[in-house]
PDB file of C-alpha atoms in Angstrom:
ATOM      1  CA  UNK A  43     -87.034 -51.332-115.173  1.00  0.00           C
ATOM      2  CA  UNK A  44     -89.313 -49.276-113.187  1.00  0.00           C
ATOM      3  CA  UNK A  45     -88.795 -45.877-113.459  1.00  0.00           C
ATOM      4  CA  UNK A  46     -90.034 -43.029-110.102  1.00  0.00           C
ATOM      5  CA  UNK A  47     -90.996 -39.680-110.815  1.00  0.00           C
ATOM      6  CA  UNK A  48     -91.881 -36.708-108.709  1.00  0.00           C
ATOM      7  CA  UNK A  49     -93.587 -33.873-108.435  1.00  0.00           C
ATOM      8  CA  UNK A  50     -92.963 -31.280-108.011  1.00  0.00           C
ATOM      9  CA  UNK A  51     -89.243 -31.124-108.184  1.00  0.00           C
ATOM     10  CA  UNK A  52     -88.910 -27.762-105.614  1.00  0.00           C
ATOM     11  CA  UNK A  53     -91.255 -26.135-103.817  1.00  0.00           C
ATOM     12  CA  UNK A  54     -91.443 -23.303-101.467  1.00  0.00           C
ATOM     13  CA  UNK A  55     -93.200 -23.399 -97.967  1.00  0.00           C
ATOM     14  CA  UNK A  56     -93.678 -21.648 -94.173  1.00  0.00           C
ATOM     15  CA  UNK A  57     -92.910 -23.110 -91.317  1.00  0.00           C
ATOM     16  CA  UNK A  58     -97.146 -24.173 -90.653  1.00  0.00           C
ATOM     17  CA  UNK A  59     -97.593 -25.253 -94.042  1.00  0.00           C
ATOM     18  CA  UNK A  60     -99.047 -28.676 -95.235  1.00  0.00           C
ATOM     19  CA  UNK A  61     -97.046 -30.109 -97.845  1.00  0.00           C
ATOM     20  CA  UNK A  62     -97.636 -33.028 -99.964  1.00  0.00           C
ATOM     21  CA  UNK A  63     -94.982 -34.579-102.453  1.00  0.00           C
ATOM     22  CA  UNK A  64     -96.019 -37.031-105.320  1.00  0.00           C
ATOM     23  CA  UNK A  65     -94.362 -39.996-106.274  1.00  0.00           C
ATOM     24  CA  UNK A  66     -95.661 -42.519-109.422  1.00  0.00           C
ATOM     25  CA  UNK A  67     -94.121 -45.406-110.592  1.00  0.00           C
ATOM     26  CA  UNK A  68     -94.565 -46.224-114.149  1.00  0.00           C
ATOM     27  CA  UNK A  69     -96.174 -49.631-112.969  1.00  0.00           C
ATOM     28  CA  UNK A  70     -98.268 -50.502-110.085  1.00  0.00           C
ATOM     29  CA  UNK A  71     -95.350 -51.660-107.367  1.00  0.00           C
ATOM     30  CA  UNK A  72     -98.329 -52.386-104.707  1.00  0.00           C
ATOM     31  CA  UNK A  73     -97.188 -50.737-101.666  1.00  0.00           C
ATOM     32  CA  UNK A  74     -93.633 -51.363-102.026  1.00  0.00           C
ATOM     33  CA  UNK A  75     -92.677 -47.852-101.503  1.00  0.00           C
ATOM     34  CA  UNK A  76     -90.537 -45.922 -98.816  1.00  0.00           C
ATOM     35  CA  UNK A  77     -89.733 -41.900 -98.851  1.00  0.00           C
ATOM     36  CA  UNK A  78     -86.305 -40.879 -97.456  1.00  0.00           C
ATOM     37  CA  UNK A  79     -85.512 -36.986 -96.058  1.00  0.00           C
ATOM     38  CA  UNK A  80     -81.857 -36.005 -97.249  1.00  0.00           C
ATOM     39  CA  UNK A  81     -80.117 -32.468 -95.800  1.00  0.00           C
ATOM     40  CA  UNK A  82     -77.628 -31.040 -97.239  1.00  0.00           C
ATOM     41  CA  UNK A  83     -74.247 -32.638 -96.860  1.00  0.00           C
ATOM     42  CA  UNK A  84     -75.692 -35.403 -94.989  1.00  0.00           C
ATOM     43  CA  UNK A  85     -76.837 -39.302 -95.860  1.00  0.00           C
ATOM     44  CA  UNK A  86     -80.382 -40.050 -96.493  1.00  0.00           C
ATOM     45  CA  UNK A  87     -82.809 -40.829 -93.584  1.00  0.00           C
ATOM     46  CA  UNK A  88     -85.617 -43.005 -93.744  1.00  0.00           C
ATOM     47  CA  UNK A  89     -88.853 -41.903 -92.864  1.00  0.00           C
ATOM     48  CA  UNK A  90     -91.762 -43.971 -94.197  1.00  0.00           C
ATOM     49  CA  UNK A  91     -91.661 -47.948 -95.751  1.00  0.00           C
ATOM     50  CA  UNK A  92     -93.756 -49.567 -97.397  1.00  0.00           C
ATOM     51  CA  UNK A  93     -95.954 -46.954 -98.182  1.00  0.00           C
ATOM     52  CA  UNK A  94     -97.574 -45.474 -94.980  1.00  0.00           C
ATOM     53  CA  UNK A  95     -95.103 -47.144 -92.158  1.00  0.00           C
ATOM     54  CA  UNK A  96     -93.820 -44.446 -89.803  1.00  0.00           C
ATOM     55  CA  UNK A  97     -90.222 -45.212 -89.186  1.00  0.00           C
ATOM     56  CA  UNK A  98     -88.969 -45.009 -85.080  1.00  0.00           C
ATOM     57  CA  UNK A  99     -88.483 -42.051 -83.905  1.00  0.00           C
ATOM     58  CA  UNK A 100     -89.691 -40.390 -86.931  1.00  0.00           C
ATOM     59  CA  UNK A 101     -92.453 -37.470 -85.716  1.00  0.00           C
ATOM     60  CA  UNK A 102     -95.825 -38.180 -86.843  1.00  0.00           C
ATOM     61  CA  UNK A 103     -96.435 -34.807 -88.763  1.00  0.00           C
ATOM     62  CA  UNK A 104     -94.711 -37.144 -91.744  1.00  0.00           C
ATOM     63  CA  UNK A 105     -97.543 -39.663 -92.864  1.00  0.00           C
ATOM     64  CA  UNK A 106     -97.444 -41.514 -96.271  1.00  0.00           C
ATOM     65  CA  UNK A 107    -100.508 -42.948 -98.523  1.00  0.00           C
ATOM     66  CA  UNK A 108    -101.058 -44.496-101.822  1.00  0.00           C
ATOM     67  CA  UNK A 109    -100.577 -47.867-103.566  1.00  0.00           C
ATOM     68  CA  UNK A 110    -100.271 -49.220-106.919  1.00  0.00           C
ATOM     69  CA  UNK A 111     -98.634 -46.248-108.761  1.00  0.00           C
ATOM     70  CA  UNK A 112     -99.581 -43.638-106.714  1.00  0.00           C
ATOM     71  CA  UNK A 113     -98.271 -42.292-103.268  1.00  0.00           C
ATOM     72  CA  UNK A 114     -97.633 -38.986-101.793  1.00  0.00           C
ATOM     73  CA  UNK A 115     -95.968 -37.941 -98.591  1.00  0.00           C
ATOM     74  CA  UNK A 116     -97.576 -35.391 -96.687  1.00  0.00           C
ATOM     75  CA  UNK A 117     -95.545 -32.999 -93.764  1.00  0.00           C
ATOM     76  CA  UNK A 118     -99.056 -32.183 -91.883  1.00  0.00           C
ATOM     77  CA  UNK A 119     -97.219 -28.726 -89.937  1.00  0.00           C
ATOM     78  CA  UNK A 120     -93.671 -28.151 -91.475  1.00  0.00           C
ATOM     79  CA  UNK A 121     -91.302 -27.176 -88.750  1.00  0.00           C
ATOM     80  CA  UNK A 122     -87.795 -25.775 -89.782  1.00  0.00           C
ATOM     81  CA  UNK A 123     -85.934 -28.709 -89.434  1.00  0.00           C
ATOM     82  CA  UNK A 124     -87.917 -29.745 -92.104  1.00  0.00           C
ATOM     83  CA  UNK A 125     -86.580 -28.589 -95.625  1.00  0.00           C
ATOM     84  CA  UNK A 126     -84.483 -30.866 -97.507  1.00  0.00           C
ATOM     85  CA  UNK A 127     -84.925 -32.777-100.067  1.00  0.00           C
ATOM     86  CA  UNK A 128     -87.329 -35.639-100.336  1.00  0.00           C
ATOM     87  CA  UNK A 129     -86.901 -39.276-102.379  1.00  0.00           C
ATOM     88  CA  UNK A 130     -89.391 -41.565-102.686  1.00  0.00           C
ATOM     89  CA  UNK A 131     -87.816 -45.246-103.886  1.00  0.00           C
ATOM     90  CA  UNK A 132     -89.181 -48.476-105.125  1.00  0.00           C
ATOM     91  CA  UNK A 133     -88.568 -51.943-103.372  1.00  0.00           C
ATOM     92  CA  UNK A 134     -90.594 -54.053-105.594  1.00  0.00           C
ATOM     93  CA  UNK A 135     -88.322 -54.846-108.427  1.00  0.00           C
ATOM     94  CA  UNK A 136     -84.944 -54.378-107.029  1.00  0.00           C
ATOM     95  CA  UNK A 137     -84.639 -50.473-106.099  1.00  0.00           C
ATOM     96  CA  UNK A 138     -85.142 -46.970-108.083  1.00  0.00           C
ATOM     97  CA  UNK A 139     -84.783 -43.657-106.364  1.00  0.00           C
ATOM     98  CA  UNK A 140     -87.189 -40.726-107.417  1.00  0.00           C
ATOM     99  CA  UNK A 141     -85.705 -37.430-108.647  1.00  0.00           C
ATOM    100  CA  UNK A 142     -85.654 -36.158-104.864  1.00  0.00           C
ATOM    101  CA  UNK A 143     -88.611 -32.756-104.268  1.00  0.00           C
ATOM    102  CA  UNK A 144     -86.832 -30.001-102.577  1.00  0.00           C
ATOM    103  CA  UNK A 145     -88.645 -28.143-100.401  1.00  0.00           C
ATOM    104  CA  UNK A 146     -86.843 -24.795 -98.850  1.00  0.00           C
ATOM    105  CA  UNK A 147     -88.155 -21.628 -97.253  1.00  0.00           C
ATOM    106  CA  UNK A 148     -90.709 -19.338 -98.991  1.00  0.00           C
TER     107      UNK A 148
ATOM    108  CA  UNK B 877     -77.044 -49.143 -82.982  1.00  0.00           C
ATOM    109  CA  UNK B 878     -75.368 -50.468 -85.588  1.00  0.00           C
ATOM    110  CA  UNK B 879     -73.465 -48.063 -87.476  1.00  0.00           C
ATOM    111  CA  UNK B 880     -71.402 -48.269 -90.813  1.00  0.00           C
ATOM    112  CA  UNK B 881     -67.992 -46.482 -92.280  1.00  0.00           C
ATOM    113  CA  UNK B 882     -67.075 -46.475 -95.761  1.00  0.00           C
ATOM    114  CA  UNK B 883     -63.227 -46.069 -96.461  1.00  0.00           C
ATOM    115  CA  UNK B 884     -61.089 -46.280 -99.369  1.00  0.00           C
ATOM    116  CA  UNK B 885     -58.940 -43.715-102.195  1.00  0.00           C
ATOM    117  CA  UNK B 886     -60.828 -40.648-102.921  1.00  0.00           C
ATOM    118  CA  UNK B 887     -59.185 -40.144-106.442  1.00  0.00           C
ATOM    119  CA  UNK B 888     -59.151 -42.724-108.719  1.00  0.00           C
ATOM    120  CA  UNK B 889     -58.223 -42.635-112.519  1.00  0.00           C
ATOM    121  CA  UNK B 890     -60.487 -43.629-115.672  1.00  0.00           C
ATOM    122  CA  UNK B 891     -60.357 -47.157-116.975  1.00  0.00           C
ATOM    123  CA  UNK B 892     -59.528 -48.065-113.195  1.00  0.00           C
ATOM    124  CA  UNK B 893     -61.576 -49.856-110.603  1.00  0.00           C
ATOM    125  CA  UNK B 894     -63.173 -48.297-108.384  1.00  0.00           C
ATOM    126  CA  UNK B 895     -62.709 -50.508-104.407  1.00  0.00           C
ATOM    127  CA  UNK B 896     -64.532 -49.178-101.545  1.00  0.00           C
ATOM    128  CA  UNK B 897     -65.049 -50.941 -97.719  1.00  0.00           C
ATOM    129  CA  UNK B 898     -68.155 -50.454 -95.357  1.00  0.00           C
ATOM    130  CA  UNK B 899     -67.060 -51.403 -91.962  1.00  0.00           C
ATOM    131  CA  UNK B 900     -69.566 -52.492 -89.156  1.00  0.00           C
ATOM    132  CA  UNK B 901     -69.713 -51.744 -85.919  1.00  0.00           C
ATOM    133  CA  UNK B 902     -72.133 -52.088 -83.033  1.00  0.00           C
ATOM    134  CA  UNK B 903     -73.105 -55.099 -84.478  1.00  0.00           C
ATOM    135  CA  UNK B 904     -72.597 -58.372 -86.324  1.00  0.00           C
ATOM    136  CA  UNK B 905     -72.797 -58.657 -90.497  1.00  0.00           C
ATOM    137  CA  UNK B 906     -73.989 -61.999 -90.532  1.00  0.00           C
ATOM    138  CA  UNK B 907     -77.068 -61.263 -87.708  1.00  0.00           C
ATOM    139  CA  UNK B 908     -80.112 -60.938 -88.411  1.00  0.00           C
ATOM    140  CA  UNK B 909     -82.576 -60.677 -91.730  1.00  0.00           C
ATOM    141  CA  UNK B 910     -80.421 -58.010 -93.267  1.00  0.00           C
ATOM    142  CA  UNK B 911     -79.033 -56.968 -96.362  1.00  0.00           C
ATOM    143  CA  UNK B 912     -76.096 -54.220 -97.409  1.00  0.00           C
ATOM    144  CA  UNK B 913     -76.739 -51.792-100.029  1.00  0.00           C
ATOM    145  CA  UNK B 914     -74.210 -49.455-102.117  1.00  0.00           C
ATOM    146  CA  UNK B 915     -76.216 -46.484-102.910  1.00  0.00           C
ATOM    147  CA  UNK B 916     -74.221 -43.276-104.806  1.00  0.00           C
ATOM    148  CA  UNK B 917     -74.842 -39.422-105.669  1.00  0.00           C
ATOM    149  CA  UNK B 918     -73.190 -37.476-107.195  1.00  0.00           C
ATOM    150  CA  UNK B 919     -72.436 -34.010-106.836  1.00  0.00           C
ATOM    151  CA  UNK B 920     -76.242 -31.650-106.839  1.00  0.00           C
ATOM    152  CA  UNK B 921     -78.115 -34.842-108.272  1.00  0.00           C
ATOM    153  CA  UNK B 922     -80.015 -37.526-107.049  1.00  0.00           C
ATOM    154  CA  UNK B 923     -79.419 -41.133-105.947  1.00  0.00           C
ATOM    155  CA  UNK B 924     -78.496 -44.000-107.640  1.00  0.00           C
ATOM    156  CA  UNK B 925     -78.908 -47.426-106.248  1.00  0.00           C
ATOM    157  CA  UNK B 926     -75.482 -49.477-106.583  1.00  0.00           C
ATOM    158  CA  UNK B 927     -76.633 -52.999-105.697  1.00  0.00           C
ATOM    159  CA  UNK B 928     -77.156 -55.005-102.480  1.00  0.00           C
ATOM    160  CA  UNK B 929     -75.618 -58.187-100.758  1.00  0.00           C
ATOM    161  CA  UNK B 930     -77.844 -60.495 -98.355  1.00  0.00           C
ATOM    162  CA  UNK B 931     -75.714 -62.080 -95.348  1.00  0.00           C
ATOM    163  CA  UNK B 932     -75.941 -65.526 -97.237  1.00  0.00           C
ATOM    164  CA  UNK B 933     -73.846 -63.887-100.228  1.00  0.00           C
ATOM    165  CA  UNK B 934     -76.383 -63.537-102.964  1.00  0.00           C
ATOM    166  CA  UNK B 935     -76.511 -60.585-104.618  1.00  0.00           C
ATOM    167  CA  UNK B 936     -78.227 -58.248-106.823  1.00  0.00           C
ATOM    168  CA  UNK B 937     -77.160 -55.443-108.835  1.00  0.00           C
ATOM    169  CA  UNK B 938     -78.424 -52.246-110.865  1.00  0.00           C
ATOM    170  CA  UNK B 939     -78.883 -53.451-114.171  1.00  0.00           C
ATOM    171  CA  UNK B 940     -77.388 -50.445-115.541  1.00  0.00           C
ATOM    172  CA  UNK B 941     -74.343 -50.718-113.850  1.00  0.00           C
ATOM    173  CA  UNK B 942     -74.347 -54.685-112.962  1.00  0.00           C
ATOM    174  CA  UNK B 943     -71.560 -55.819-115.579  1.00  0.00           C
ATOM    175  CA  UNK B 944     -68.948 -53.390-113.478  1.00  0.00           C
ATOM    176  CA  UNK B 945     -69.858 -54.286-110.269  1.00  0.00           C
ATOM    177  CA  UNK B 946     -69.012 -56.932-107.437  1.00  0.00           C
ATOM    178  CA  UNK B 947     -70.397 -56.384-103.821  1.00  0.00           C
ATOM    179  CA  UNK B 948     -68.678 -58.718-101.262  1.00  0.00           C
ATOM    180  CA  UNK B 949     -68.716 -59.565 -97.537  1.00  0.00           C
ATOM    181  CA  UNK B 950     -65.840 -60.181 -95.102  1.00  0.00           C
ATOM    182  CA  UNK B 951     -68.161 -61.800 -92.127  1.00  0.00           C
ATOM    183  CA  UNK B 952     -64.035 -62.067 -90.442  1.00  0.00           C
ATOM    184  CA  UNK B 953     -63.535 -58.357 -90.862  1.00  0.00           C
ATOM    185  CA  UNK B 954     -67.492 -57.420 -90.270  1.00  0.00           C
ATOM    186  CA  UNK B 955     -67.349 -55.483 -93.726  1.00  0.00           C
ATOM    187  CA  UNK B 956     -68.943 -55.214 -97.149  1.00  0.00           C
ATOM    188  CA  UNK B 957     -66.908 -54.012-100.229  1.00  0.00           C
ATOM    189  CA  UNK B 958     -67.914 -52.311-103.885  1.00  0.00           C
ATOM    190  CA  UNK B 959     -65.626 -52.871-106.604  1.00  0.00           C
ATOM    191  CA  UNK B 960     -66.692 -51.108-109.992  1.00  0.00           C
ATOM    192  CA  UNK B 961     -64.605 -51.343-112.810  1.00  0.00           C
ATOM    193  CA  UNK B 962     -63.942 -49.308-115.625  1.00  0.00           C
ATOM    194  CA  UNK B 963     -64.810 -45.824-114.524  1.00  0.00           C
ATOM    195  CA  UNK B 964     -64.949 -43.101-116.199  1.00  0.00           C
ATOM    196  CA  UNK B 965     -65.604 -39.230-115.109  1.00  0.00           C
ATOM    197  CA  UNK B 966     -69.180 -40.345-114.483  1.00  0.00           C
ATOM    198  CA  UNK B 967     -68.822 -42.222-111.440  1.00  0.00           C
ATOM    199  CA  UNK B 968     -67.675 -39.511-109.971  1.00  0.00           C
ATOM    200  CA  UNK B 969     -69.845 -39.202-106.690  1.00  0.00           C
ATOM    201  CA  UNK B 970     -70.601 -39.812-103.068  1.00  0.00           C
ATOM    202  CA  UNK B 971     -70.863 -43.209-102.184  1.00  0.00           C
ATOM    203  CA  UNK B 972     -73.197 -44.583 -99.310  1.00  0.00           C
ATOM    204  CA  UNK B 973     -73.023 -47.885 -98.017  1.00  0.00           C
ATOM    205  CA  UNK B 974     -76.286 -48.964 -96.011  1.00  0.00           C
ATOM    206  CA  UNK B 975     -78.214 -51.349 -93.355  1.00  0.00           C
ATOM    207  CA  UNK B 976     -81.705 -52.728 -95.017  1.00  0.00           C
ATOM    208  CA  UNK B 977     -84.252 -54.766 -93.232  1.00  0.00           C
ATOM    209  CA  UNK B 978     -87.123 -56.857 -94.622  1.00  0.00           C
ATOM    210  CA  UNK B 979     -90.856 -56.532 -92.977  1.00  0.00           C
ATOM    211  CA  UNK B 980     -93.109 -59.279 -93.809  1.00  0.00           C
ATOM    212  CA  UNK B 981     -95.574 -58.299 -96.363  1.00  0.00           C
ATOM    213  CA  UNK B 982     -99.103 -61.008 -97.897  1.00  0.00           C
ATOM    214  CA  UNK B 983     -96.750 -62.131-100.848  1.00  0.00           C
ATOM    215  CA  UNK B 984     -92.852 -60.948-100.110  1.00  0.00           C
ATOM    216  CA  UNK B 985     -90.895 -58.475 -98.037  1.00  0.00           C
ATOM    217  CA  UNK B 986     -90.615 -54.404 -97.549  1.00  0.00           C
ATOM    218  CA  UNK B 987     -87.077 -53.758 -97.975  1.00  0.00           C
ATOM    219  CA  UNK B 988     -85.890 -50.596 -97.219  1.00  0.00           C
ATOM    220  CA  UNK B 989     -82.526 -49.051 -95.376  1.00  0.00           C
ATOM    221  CA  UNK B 990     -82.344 -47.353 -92.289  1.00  0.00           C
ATOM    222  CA  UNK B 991     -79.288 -46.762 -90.866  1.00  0.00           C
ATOM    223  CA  UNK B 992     -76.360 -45.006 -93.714  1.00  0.00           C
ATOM    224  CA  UNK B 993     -73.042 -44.252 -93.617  1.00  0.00           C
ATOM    225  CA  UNK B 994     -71.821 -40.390 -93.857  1.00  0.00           C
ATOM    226  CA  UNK B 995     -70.799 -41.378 -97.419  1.00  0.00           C
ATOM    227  CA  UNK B 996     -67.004 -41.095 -98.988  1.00  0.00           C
ATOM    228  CA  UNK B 997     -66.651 -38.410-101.905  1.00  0.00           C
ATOM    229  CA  UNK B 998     -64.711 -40.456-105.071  1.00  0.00           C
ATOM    230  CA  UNK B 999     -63.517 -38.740-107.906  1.00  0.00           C
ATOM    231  CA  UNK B1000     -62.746 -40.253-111.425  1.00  0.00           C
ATOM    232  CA  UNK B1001     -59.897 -38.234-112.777  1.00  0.00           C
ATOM    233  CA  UNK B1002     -56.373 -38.520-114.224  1.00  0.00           C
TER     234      UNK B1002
END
């Protein structure tokens, strides 16, 4: 099984900031990656797939990067509707969530 | 826009199975290059991919999880259905049924989900 991690699991930031979550897979899973925003209460929303693919309608401060066993997802000027909590997941081998990075108010 | 429901007991009781229904609407289950996910979380943790379901009927399944679960489709009643058997207190969670869409890629396909349901809370308990 492939197996996500993230880092780092929380993180505090100001509406401005850059912020850039990791994800690594514990093999190479090409670009078969997509990153998901999740509020509180509230179903997960895609933003990126496979790996650096802006989903519709998603604004283009969120851009993604990496392949093989590296990505990260990068919020170029967070705004407030930003925090949450972020997943990356695998598609290449069936699917495996991340641990989720939440990211509130500093 | 398609959107999708999922409905069925909120309290179940260990050792018993677990049935829940993702209705449609907006749109037909048997369209299109899709497939229909079961995702769960449960409470303050992360997710946990259930399993999917293409419209042709094949299936695939967490291994951790795959010898207590069946995903179906009703094409009649435009829904998909989770049974898990067995439960205990740990499948206790929020359950998320899902819409996922394959991109052409060199050697295979990008899967990923885009639209969700709200999600139905089910707790294991006697």
């Amino acid at each position: 099984d492939i197996q996500m991690t993230q880092s780092p699991s929380s993180l505090s930031a100001s509406v401005g900031d850059r912020v850039t979550i990791t994800c690594r897979a514990s093999q190479s899973i090409s670009s078969y990656l997509n990153w998901y925003q999740q509020k509180p209460g509230k179903a997960p929303k895609l933003l990126i797939y496979a790996a650096s693919s802006l989903q519709s309608g998603v604004p283009s401060r969120f851009s993604g990067s990496g392949s093989g066993t590296d990505f990260t997802l990068t919020i170029s000027s967070l705004q407030p509707e930003d925090f949450a909590t972020y997943y990356c997941q695998q598609s290449y081998s069936t699917f495996t969530f991340g641990p989720g990075t939440k990211v509130d108010i500093k | 826009q398609v959107q999708l429901q999922e409905s069925g007991p909120g309290l179940v009781k260990p050792s018993q199975t677990l049935s829940l229904t993702c209705t449609v609407s907006g749109g037909s289950i048997s369209s299109g290059s899709y497939y229909w996910s079961w995702i769960r979380q449960p409470a303050g943790k992360g997710l946990e991919w259930i399993g999917r379901i293409y419209t042709s009927g094949s299936t695939n399944y967490n291994p951790s999880l795959k010898s207590r679960v069946t995903i179906s489709v009703d094409t009649s009643k435009n829904q998909f259905s989770l049974k898990l058997s067995s439960v205990t207190a740990a499948d206790t969670a929020v359950y998320y049924c899902a819409l996922g869409e394959l991109a052409p890629a060199a050697n295979y396909y990008y899967y990923y989900m885009d639209v969700w349901g709200k999600g139905t809370t089910v707790t294991v308990s006697s």
